[in-house]
CSV table of C-alpha atoms in Angstrom, one decimal:
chain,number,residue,atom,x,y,z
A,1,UNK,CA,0.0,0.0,0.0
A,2,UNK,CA,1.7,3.3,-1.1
A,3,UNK,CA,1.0,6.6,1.0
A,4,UNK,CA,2.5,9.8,0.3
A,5,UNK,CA,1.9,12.3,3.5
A,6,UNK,CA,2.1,16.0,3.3
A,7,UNK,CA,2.9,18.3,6.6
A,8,UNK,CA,3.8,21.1,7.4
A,9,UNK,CA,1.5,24.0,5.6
A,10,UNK,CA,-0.1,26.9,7.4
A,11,UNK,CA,-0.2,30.8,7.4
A,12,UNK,CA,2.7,33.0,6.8
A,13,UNK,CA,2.9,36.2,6.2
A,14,UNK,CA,4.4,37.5,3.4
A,15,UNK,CA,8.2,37.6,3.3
A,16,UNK,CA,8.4,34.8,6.0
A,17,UNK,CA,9.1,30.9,5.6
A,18,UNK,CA,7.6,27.3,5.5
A,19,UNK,CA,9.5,23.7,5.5
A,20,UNK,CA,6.9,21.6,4.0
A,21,UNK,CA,7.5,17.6,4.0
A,22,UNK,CA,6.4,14.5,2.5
A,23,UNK,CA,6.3,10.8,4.2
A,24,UNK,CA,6.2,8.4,1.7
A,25,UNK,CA,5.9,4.4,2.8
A,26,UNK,CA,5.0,1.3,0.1
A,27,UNK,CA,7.6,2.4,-2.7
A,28,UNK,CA,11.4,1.8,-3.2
A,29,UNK,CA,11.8,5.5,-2.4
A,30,UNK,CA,15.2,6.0,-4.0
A,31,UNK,CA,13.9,4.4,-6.9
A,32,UNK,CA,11.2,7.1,-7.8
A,33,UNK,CA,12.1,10.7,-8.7
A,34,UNK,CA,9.7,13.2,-5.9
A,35,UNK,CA,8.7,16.9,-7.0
A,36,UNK,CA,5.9,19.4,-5.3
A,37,UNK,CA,3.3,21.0,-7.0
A,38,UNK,CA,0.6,23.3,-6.1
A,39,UNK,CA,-3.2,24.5,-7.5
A,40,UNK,CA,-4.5,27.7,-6.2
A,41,UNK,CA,-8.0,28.2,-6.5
A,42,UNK,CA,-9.3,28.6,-9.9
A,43,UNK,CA,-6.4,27.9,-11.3
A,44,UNK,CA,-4.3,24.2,-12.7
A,45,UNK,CA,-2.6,22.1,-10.9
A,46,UNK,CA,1.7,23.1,-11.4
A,47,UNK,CA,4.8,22.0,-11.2
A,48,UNK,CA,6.8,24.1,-8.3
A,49,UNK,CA,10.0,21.9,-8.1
A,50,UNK,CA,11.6,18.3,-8.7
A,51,UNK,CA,14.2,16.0,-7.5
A,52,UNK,CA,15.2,12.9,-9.4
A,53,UNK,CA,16.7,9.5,-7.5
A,54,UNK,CA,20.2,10.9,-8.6
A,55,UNK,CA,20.2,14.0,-6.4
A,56,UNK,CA,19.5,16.2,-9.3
A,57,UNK,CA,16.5,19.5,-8.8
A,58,UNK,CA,14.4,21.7,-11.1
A,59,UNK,CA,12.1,24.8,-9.9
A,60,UNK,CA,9.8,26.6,-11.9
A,61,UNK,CA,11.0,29.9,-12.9
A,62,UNK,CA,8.6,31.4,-10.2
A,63,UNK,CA,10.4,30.5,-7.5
A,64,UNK,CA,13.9,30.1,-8.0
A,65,UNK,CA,15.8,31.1,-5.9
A,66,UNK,CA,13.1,31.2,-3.1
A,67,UNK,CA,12.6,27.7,-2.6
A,68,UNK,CA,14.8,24.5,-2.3
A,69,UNK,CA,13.7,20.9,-2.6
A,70,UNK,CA,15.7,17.9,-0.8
A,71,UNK,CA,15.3,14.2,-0.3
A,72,UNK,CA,16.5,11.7,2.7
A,73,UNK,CA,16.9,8.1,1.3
A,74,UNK,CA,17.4,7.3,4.7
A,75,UNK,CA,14.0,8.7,6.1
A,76,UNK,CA,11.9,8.1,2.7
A,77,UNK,CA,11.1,12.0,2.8
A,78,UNK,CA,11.4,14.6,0.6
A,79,UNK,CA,11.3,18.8,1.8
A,80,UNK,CA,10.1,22.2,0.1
A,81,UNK,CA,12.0,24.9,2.1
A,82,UNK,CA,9.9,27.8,1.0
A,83,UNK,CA,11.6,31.2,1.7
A,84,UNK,CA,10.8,34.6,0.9
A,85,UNK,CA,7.2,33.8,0.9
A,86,UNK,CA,4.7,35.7,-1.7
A,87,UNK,CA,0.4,36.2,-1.8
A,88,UNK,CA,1.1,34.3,-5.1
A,89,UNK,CA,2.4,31.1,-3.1
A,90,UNK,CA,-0.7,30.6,-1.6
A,91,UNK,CA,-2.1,27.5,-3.2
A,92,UNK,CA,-2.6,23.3,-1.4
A,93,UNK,CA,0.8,21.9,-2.3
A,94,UNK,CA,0.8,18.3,-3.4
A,95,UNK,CA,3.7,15.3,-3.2
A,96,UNK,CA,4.2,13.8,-6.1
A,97,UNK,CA,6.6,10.3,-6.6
A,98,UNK,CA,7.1,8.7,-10.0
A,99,UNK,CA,9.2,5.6,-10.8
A,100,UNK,CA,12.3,6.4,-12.6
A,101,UNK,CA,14.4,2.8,-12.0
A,102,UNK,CA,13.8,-0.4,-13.5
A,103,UNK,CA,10.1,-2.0,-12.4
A,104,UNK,CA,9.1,1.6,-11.0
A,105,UNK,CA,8.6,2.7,-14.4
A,106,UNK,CA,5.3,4.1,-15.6
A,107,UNK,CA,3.9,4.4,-11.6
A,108,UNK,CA,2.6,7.7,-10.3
A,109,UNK,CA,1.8,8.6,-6.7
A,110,UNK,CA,0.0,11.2,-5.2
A,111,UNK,CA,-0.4,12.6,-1.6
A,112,UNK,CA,-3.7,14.6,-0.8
A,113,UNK,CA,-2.0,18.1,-0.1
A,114,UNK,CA,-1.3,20.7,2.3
A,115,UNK,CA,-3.1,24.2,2.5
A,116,UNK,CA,-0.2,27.0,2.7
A,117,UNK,CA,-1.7,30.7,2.6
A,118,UNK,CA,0.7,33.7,2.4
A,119,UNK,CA,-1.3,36.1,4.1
A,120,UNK,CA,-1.0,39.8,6.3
């Protein structure tokens, strides 16, 4: 049974921080590449950042710079450090874990989000 657990969200205000994290249990985590997105109201679901099995990251242009994604093999976790926070980042931010390696291939997990409003 795969879960993917999101924690962490809440209200900021603008300019502050958030660590957002995501527990995932059922998957060969190292095997699966991890990445965050978000869907403010009335708006599609994006892609805010990614980071493969081999370390390697990618951010949307919107918030590079602000934001940095990580992964612990060890603790089957992967972070959004949010920094810097803007209105514009408020949105429910969603884990994400797709296989990369081998049998993994083709499978796509999702957690069921966290609410973060950036708010004065």
């Amino acid at each position: 049974q795969v879960q993917l657990v999101e924690s962490g969200g809440g209200l900021v205000q603008p300019g502050g921080s958030l660590r957002l994290s995501c527990a995932a249990s059922g998957i060969f985590f190292r095997f699966y590449g991890m990445g965050w997105y978000r869907q403010a109201p009335g708006k599609q679901r994006e892609l805010v950042a990614t980071v493969g099995s081999s370390g390697n990251t990618n951010y949307v242009d919107s918030v590079k710079g602000r934001f940095t994604i990580s992964r612990d093999n060890a603790q089957n976790t992967v972070t959004l450090q949010m920094d810097s926070l803007k209105p514009e980042d408020t949105a429910v931010y969603y884990c994400n874990a797709v296989g990369a390696i081998g049998v993994t291939l083709g499978r796509n997990y999702w957690g069921r989000g966290t609410q973060v409003t950036v708010s004065s």
